PDB file of C-alpha atoms in Angstrom:
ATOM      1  CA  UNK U  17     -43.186  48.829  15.251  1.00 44.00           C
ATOM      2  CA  UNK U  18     -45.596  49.960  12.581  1.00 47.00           C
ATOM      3  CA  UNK U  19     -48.642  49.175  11.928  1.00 64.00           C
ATOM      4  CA  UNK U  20     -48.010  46.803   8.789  1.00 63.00           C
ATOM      5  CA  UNK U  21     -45.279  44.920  11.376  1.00 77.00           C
ATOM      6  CA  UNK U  22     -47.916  44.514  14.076  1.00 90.00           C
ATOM      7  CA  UNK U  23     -48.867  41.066  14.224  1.00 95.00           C
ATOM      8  CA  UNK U  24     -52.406  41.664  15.829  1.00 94.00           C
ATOM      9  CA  UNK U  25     -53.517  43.202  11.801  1.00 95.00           C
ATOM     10  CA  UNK U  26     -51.861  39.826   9.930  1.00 98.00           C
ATOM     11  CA  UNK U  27     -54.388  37.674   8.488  1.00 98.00           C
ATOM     12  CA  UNK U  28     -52.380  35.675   6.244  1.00 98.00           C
ATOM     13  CA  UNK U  29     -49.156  34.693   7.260  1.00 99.00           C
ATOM     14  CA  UNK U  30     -47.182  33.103   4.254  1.00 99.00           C
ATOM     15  CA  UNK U  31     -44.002  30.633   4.714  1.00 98.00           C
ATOM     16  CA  UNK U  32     -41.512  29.663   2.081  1.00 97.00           C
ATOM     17  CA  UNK U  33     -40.895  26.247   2.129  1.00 94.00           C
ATOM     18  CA  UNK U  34     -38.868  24.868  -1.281  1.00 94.00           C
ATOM     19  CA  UNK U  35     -40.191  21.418  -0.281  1.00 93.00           C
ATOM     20  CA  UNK U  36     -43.163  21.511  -1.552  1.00 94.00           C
ATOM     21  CA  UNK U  37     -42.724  24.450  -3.936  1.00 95.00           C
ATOM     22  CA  UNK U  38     -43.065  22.541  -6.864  1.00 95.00           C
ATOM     23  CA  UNK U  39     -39.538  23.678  -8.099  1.00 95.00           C
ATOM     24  CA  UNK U  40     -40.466  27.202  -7.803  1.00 97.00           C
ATOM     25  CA  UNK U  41     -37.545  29.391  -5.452  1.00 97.00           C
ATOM     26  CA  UNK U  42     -38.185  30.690  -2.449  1.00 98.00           C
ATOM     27  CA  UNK U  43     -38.188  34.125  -4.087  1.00 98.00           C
ATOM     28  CA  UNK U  44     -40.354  32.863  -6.680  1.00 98.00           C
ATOM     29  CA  UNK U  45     -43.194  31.972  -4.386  1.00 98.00           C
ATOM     30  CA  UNK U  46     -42.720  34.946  -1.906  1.00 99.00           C
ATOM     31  CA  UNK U  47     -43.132  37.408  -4.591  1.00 98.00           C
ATOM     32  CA  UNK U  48     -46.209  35.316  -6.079  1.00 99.00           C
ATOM     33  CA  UNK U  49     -47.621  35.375  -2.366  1.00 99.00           C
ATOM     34  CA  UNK U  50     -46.807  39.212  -1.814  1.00 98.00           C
ATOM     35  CA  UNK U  51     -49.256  40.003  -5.068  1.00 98.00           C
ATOM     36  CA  UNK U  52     -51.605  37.775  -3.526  1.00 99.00           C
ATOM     37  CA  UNK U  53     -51.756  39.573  -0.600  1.00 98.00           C
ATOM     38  CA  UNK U  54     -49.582  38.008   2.297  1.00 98.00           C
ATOM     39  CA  UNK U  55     -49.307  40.370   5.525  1.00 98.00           C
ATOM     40  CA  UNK U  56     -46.147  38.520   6.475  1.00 99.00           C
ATOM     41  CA  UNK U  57     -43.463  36.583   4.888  1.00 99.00           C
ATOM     42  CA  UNK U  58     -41.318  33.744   6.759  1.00 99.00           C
ATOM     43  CA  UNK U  59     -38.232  32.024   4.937  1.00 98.00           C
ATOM     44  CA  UNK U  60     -37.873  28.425   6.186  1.00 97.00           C
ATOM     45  CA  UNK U  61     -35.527  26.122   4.602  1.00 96.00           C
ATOM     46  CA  UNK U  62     -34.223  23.463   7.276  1.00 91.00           C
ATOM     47  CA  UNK U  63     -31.492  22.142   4.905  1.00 92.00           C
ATOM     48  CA  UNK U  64     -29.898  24.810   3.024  1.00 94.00           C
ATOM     49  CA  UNK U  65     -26.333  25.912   4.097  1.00 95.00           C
ATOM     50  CA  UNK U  66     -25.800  28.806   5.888  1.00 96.00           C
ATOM     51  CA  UNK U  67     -24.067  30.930   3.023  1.00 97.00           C
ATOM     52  CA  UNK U  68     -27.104  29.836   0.492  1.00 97.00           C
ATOM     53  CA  UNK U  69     -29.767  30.591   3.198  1.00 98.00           C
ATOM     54  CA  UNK U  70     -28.172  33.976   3.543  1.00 98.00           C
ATOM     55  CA  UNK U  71     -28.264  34.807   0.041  1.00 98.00           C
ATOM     56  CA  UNK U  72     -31.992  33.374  -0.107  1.00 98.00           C
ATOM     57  CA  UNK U  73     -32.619  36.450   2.533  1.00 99.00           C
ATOM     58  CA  UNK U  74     -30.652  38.635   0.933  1.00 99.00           C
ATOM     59  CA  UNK U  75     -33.765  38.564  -1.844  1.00 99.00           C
ATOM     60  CA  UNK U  76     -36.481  38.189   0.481  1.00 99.00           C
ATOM     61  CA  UNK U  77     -35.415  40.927   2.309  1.00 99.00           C
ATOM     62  CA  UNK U  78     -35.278  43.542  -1.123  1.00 98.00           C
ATOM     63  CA  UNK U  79     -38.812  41.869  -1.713  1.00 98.00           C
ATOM     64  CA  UNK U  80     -40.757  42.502   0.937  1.00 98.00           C
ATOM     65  CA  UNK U  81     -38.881  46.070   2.135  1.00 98.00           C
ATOM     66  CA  UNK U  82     -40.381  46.637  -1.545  1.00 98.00           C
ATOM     67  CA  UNK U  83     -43.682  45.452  -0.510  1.00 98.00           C
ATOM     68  CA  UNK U  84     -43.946  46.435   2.602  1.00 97.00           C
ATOM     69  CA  UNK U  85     -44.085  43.261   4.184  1.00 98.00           C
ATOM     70  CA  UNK U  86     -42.558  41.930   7.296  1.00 98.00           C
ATOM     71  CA  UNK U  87     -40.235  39.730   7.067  1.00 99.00           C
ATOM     72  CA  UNK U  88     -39.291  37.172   9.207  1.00 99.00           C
ATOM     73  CA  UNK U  89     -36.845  34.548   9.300  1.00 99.00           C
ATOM     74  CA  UNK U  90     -37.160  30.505  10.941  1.00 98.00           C
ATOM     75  CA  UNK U  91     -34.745  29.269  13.772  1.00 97.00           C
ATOM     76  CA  UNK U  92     -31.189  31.514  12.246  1.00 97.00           C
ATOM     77  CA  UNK U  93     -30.903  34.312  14.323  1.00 98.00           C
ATOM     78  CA  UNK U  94     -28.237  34.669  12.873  1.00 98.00           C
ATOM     79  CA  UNK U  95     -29.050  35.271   9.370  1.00 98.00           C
ATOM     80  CA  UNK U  96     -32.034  37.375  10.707  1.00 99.00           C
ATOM     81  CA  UNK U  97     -29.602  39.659  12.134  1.00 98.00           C
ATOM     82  CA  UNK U  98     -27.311  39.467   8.991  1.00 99.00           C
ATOM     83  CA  UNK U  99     -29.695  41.041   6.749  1.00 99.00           C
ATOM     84  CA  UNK U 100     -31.324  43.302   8.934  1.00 98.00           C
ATOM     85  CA  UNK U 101     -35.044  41.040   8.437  1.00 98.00           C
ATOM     86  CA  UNK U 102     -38.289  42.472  10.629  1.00 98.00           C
ATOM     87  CA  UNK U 103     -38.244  39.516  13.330  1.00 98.00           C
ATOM     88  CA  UNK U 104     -37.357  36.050  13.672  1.00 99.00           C
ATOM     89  CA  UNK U 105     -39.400  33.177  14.876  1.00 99.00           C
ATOM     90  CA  UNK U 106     -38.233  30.611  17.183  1.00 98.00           C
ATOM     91  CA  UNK U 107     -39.251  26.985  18.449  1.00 97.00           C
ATOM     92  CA  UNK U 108     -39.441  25.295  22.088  1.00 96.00           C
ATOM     93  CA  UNK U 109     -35.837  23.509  20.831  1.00 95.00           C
ATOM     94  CA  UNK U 110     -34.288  26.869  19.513  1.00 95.00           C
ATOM     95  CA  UNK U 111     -32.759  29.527  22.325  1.00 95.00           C
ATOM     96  CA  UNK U 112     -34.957  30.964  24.769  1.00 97.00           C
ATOM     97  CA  UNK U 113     -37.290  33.171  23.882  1.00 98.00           C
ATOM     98  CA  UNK U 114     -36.037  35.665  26.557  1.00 98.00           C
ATOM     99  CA  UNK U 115     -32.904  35.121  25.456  1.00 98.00           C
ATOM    100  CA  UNK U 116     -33.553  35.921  21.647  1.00 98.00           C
ATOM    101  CA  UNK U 117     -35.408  39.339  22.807  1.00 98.00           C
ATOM    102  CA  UNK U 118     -31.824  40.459  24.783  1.00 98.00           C
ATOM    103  CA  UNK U 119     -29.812  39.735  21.072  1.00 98.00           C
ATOM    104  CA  UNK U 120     -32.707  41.762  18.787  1.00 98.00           C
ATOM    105  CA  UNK U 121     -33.710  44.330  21.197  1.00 98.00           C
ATOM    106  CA  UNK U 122     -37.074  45.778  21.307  1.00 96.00           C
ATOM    107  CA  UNK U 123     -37.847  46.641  18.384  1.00 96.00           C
ATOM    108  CA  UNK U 124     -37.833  43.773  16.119  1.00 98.00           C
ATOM    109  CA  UNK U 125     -40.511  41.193  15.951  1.00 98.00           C
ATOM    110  CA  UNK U 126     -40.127  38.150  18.053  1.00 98.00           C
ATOM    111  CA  UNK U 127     -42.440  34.760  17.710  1.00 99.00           C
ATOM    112  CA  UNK U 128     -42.386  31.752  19.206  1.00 99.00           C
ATOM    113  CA  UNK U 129     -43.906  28.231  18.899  1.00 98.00           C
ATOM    114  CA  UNK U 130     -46.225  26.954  21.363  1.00 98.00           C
ATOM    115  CA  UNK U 131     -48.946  24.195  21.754  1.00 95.00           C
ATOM    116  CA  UNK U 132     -49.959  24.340  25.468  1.00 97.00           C
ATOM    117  CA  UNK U 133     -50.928  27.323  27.714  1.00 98.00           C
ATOM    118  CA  UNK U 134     -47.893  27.113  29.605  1.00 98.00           C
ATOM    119  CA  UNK U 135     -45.583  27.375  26.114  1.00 98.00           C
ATOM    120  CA  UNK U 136     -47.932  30.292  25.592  1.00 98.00           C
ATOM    121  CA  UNK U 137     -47.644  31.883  29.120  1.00 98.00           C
ATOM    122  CA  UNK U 138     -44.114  31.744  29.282  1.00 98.00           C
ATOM    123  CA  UNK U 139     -43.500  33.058  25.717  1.00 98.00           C
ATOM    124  CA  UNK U 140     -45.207  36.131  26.692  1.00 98.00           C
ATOM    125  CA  UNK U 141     -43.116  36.252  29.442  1.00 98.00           C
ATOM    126  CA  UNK U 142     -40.035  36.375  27.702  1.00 98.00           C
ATOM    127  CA  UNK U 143     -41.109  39.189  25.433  1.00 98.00           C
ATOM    128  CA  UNK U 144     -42.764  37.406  22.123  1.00 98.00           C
ATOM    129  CA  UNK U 145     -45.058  39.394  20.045  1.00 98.00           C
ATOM    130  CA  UNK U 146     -46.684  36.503  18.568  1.00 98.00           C
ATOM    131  CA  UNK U 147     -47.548  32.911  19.344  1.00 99.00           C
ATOM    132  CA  UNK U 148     -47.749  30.454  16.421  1.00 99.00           C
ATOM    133  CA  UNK U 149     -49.862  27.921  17.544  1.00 98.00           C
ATOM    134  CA  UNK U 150     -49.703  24.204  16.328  1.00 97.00           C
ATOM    135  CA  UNK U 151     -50.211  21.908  14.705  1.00 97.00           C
ATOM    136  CA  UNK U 152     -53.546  22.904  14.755  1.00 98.00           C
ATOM    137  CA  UNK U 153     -54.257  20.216  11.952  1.00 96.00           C
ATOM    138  CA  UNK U 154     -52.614  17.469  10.874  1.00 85.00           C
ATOM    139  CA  UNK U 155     -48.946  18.754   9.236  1.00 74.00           C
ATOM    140  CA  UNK U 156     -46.495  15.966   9.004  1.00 56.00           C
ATOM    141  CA  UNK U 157     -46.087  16.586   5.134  1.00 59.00           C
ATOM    142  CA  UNK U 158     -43.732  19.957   5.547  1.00 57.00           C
ATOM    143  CA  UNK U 159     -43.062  19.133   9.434  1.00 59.00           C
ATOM    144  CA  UNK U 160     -42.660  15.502   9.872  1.00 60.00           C
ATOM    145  CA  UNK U 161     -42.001  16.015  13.494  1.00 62.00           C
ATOM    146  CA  UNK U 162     -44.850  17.875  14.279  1.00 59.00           C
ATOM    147  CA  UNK U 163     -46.929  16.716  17.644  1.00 74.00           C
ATOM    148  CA  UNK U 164     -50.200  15.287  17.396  1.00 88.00           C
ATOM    149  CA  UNK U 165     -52.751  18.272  16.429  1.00 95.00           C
ATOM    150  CA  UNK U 166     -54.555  20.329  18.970  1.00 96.00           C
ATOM    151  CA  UNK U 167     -57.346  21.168  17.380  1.00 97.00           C
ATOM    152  CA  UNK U 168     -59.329  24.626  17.078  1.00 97.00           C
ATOM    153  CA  UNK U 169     -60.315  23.737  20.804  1.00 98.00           C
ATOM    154  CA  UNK U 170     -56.520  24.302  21.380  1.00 98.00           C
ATOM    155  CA  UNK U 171     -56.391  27.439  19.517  1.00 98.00           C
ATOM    156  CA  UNK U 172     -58.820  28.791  21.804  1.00 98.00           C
ATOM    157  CA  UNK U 173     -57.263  27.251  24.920  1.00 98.00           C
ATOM    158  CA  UNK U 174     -54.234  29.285  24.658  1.00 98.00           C
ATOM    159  CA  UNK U 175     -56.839  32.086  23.073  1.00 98.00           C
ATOM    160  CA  UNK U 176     -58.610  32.096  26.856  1.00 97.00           C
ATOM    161  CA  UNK U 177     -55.151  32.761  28.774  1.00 97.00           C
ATOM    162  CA  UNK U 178     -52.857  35.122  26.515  1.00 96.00           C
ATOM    163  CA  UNK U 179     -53.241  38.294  25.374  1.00 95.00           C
ATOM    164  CA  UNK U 180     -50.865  37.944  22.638  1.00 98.00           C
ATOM    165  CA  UNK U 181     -51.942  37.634  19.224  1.00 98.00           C
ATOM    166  CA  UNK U 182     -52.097  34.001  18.230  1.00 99.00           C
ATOM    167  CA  UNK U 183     -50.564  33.002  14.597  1.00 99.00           C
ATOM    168  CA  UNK U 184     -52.347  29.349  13.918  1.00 98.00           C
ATOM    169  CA  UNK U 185     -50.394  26.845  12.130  1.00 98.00           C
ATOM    170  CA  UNK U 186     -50.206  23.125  10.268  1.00 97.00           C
ATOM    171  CA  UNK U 187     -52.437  22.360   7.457  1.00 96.00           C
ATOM    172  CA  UNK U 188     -54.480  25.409   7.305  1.00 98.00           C
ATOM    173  CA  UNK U 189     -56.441  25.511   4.019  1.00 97.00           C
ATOM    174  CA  UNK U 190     -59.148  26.978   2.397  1.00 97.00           C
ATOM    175  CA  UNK U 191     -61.781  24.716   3.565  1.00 97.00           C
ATOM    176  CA  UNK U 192     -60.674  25.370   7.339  1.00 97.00           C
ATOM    177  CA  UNK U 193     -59.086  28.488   7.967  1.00 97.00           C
ATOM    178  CA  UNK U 194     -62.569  29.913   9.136  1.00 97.00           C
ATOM    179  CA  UNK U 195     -62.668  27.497  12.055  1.00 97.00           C
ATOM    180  CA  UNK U 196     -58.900  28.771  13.173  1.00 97.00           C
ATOM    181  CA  UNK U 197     -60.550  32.429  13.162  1.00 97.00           C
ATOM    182  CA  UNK U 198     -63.497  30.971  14.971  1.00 97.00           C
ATOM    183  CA  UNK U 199     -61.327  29.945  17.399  1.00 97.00           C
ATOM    184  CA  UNK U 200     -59.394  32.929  18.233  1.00 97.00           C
ATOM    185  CA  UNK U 201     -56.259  33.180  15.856  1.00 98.00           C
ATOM    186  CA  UNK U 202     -55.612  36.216  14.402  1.00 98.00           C
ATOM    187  CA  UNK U 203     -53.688  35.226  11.539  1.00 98.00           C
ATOM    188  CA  UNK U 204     -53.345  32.062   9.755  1.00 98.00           C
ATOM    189  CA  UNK U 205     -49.695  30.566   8.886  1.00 98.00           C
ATOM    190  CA  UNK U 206     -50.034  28.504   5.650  1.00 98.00           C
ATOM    191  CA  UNK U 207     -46.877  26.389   3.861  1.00 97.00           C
ATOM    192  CA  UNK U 208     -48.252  23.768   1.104  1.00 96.00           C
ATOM    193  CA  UNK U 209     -51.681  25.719   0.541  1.00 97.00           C
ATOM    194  CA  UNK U 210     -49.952  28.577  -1.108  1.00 98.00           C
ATOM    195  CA  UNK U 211     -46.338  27.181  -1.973  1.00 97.00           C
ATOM    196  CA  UNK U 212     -47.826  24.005  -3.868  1.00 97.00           C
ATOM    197  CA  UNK U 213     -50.714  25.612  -5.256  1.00 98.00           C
ATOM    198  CA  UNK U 214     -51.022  25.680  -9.091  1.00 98.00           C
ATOM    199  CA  UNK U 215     -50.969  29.553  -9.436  1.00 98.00           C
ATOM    200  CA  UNK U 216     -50.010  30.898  -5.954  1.00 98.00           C
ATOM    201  CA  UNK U 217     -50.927  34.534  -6.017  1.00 99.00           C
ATOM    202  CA  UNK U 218     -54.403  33.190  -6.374  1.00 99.00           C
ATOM    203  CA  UNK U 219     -54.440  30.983  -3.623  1.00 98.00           C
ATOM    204  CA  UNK U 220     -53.307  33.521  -1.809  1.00 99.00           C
ATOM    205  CA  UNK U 221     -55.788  36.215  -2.698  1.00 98.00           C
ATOM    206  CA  UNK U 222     -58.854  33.549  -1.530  1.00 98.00           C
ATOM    207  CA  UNK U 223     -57.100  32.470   1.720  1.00 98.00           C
ATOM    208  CA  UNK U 224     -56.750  35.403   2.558  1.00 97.00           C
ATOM    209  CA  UNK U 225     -60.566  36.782   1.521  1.00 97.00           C
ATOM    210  CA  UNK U 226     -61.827  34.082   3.580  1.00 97.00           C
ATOM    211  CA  UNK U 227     -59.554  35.330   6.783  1.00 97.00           C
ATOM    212  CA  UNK U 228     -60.864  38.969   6.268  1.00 95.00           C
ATOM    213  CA  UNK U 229     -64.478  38.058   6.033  1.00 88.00           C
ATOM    214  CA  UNK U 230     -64.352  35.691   9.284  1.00 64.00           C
ATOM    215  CA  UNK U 231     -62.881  38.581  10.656  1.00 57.00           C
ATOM    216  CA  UNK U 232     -65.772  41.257   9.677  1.00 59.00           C
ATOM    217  CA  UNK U 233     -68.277  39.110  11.209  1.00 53.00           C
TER     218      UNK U 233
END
């Protein structure tokens, strides 16, 4: 794993989500987000068939192996596998953790969803290389079955017991993503403040400014 792949040296961790794109593609807004800065890329689409969602990566993939961003893909193993992305991120529903390690080997990135310590524990346990911790506010408008938010006390809950490096996630903006870093997250995962932003590569380029700078102090 290089350097640019590691997750501990993310700060902003970008997700695709055509839901709240404002018509713009999920290539549209990755690329957008790449100038802007992301250190990661995720392609979620919870509704798109699997042939369309494999042509979808088939772009992100030239994109960010261009840009030399990791790229990661939501819940389809499958498709991660198909196009050869960086890593694929899982949730508590999805297969095992340990499970999804065995199928990718070592040497692709691995993340899993978590919102207690023993989620956390466990998913180091198994092998992830990143937790992505949430909600961490509230999130219901691209997850509508998100749990009740933890909070940044949560973030630093799980921060106090796992070594791993923490992704925080659900609706991480601007005005709050220094409390996340405050916390104990390495990296913030943002949907709707990038994707629905007027001019994304710009909302990008602050978000991530402000995750730097907590991180410099």
């Amino acid at each position: 794993m290089t350097d640019r792949s590691s997750p501990g040296v993310w700060r902003l961790y970008v997700i695709t989500d055509e839901k709240v794109s404002r018509g713009r593609s999920h290539p549209q807004v990755a690329e957008a987000a790449i100038l802007g800065g992301a250190d990661a890329l995720q392609l979620r689409d919870k509704e798109a068939s699997g042939g369309r969602l494999y042509r979808v990566a088939l772009q992100l993939r030239k994109l960010t192996r261009e840009a030399d961003v990791p790229f990661i893909v939501n819940d389809r193993l499958d498709i991660a596998l198909a196009v050869d992305a960086d890593g694929v991120h899982v949730g508590q529903a999805d297969l095992p953790a340990s499970v999804v390690r065995e199928i990718i080997g070592p040497g692709k990135i691995l993340g899993v969803s978590v919102n207690t310590v023993e989620e956390a524990t466990l998913a180091e346990k198994d092998g992830a290389d990143y937790l992505g911790v949430g909600p961490v506010f509230e999130a219901r408008g691209t997850k509508p079955d998100a749990g009740l938010p933890l909070g940044v006390d949560g973030i630093a809950r799980i921060r106090r017991h796992c070594r791993l490096p923490i992704v925080a996630i659900g609706g991480i903006n601007a005005e709050n993503a220094r409390k996340v870093r405050e916390a104990g997250a390495d990296a913030a995962a943002v949907i709707s403040a990038i994707a629905a932003a007027d001019d994304i590569a710009q909302a990008a380029r602050r978000l991530k400014g402000i995750l730097e700078e907590e991180g410099q102090r």
